[in-house]
Short mmCIF file of C-alpha atoms in Angstrom, two decimals:
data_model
loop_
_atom_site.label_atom_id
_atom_site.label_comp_id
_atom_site.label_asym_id
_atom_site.label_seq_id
_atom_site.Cartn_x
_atom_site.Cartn_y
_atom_site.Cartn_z
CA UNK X 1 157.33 65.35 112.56
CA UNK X 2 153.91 65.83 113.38
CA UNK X 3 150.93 65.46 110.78
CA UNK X 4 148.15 67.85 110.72
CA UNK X 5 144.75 67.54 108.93
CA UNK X 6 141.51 69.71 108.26
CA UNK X 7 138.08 69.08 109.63
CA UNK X 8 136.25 71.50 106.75
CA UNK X 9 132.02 72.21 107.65
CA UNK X 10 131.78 74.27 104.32
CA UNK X 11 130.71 77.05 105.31
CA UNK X 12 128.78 79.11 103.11
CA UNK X 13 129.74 82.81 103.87
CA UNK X 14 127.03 85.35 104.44
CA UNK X 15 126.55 86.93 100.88
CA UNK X 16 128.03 83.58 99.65
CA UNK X 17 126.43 80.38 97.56
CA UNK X 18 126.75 77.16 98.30
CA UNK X 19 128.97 76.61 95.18
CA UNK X 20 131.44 79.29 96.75
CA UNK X 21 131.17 77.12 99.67
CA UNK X 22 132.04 74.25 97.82
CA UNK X 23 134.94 75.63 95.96
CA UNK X 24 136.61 77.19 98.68
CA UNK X 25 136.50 74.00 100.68
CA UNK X 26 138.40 72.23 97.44
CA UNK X 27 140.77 75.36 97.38
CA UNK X 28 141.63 75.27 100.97
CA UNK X 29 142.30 71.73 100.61
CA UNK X 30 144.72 72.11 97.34
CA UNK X 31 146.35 74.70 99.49
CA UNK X 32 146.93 72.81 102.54
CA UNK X 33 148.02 69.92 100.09
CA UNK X 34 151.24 72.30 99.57
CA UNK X 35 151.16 72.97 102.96
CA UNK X 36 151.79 69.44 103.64
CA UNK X 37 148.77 68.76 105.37
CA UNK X 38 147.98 65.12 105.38
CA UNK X 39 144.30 65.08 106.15
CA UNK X 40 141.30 66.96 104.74
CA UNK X 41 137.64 65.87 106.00
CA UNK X 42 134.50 67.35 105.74
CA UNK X 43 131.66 67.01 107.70
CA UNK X 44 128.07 65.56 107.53
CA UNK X 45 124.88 68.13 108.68
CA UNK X 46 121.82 68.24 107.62
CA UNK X 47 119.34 71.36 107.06
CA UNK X 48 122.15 73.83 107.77
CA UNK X 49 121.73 76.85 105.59
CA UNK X 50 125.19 78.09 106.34
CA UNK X 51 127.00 74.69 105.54
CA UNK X 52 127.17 72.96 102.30
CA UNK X 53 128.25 69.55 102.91
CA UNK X 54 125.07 67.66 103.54
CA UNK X 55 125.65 65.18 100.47
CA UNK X 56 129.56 64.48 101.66
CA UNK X 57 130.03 61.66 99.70
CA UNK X 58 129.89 64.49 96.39
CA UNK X 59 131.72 66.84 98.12
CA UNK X 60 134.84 64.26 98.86
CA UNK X 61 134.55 63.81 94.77
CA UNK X 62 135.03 67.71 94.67
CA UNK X 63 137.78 67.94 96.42
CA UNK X 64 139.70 64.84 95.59
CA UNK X 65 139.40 65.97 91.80
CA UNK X 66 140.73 69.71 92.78
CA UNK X 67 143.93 67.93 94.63
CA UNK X 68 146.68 65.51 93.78
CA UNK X 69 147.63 63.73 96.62
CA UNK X 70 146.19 64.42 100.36
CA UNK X 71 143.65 62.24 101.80
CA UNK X 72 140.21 63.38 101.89
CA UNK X 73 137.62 62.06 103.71
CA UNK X 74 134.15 62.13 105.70
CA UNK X 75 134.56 63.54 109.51
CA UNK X 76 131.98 61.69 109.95
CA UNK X 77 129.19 60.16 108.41
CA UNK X 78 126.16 59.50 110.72
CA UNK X 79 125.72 56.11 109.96
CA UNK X 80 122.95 55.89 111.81
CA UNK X 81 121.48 58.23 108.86
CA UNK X 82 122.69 55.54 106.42
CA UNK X 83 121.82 52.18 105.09
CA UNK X 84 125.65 50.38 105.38
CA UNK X 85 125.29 49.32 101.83
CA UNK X 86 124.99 52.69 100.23
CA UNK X 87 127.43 54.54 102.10
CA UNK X 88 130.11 51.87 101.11
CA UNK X 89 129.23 52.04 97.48
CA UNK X 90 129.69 55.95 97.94
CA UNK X 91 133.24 55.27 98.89
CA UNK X 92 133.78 52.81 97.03
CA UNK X 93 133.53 54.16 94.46
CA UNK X 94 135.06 57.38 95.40
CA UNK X 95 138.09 54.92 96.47
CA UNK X 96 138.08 53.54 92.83
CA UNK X 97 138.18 57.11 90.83
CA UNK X 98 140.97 58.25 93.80
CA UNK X 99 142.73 55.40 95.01
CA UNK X 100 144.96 55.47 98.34
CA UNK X 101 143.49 59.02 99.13
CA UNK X 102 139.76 57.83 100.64
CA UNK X 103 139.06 57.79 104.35
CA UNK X 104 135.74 57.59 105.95
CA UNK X 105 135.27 58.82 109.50
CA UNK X 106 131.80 57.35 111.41
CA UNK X 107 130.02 58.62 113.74
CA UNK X 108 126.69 57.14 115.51
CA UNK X 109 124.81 60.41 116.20
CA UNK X 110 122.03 62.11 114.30
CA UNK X 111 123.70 64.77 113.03
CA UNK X 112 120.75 66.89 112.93
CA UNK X 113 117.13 67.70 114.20
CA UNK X 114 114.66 65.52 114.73
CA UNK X 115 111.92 66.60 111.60
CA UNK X 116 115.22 66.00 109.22
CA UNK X 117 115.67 62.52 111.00
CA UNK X 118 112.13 62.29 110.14
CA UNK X 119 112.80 63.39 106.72
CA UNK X 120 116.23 61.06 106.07
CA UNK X 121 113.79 58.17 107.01
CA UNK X 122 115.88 57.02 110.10
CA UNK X 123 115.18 56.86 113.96
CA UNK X 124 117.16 57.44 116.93
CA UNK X 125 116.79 53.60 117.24
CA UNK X 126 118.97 53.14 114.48
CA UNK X 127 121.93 53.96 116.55
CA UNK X 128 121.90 50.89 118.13
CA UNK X 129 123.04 48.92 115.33
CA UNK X 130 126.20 51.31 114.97
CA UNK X 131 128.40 48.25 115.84
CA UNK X 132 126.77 45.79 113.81
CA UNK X 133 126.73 48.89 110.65
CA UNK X 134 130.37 49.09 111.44
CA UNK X 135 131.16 45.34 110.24
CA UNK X 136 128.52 45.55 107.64
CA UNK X 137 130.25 48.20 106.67
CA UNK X 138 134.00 46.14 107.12
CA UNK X 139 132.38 42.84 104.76
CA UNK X 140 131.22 45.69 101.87
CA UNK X 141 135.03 46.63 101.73
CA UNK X 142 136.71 43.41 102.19
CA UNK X 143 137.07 41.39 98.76
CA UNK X 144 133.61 39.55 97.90
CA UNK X 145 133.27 36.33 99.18
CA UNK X 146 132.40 33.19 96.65
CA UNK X 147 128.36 32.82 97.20
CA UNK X 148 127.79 36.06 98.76
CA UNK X 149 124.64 37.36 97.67
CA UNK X 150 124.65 41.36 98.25
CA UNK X 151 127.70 43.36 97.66
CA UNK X 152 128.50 46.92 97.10
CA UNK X 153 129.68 47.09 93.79
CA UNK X 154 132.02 48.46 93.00
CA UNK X 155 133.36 48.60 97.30
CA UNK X 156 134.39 45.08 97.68
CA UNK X 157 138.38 45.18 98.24
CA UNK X 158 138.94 48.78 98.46
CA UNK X 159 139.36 48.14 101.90
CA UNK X 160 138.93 51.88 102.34
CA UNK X 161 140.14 52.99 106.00
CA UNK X 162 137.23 53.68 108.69
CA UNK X 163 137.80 56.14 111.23
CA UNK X 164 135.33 55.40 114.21
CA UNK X 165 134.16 59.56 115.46
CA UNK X 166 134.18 60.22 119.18
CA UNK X 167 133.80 62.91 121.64
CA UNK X 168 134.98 61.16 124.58
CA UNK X 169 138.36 58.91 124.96
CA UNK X 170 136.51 56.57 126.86
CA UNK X 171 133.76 55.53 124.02
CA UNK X 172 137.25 53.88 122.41
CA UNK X 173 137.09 50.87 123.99
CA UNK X 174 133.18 50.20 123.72
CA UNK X 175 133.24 50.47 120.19
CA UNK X 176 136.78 51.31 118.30
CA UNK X 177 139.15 49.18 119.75
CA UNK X 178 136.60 46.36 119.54
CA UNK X 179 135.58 46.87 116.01
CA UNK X 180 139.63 47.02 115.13
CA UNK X 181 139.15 50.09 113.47
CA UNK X 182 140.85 53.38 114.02
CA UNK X 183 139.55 56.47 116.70
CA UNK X 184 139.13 60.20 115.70
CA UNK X 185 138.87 61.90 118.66
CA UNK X 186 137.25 65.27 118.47
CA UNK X 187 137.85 68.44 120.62
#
């Protein structure tokens, strides 16, 4: 049987609010819950009037609390928009209050313009690291190590499933297949 998910941007409606936005995003997810649906992401974007998932981390809290039991998770984060630490104590601890139902999708693109790359304090540089912010990433989730001196409290042994974002098939083996993490392909 095949297994179908939902890649969510949202979107607020014309005439809508962003809290409309918000709520039909958690609706639409209880629904496809019933559905059987197995999947339900939302997406990061920045200064986007029309979409109301900029802060996705919040929004996964949303809809987790509005469902019982499909996965929800980031289609992608821009890690390149993201210190590693932070984003794994946002899902860690979103993999604490939901366990079993967090996934977090990467992706090494900006995700936006350049004057909100500006204003997220991050460069196009920063996507260079994307390998290296991958296995940062990997040792916030794993269980803490005796003598380690940083860890993302309260991340460490979640062991919360990364999803590496791509546009092209190809890109797998540069970085997914060599980080041993799983590939999201998009259309």
């Amino acid at each position: 049987m095949a297994m179908f998910s939902i890649l969510d941007l949202v979107r607020v409606r014309e005439g809508g609010t962003s809290r409309s936005a918000l709520d039909d995003a958690r609706d639409l997810a209880a629904h496809a819950e019933t559905l059987g649906f197995q999947r339900f992401w939302v997406a990061e974007h920045h200064n986007m009037p029309g979409v109301a998932s900029a802060a996705t981390a919040v929004v996964i809290g949303h809809i987790a609390a509005g469902t019982r039991s499909i996965r929800v998770g980031a289609g992608g984060i821009m890690l390149p928009n993201h210190a590693p630490i932070v984003i794994a104590e946002q899902f860690g601890t979103l993999a604490r209050l939901f366990p079993g139902r967090i996934d977090l999708g990467l992706g090494r693109a900006p995700g936006t313009d350049q004057p909100t790359m500006r204003a997220l304090r991050r460069s196009l540089v920063n996507s260079d690291a994307f390998p290296q912010d991958v296995l940062e990433l990997q040792a916030y989730f794993a269980e803490a190590r005796e003598g380690q001196t940083v860890q993302a409290v309260p991340a460490a042994g979640t062991d919360v499933p990364l999803w590496i974002q791509h546009l092209w098939r190809a890109a797998r083996s540069r970085t997914g297949a060599s980080l041993w993490v799983r590939v999201a392909f998009r259309a």
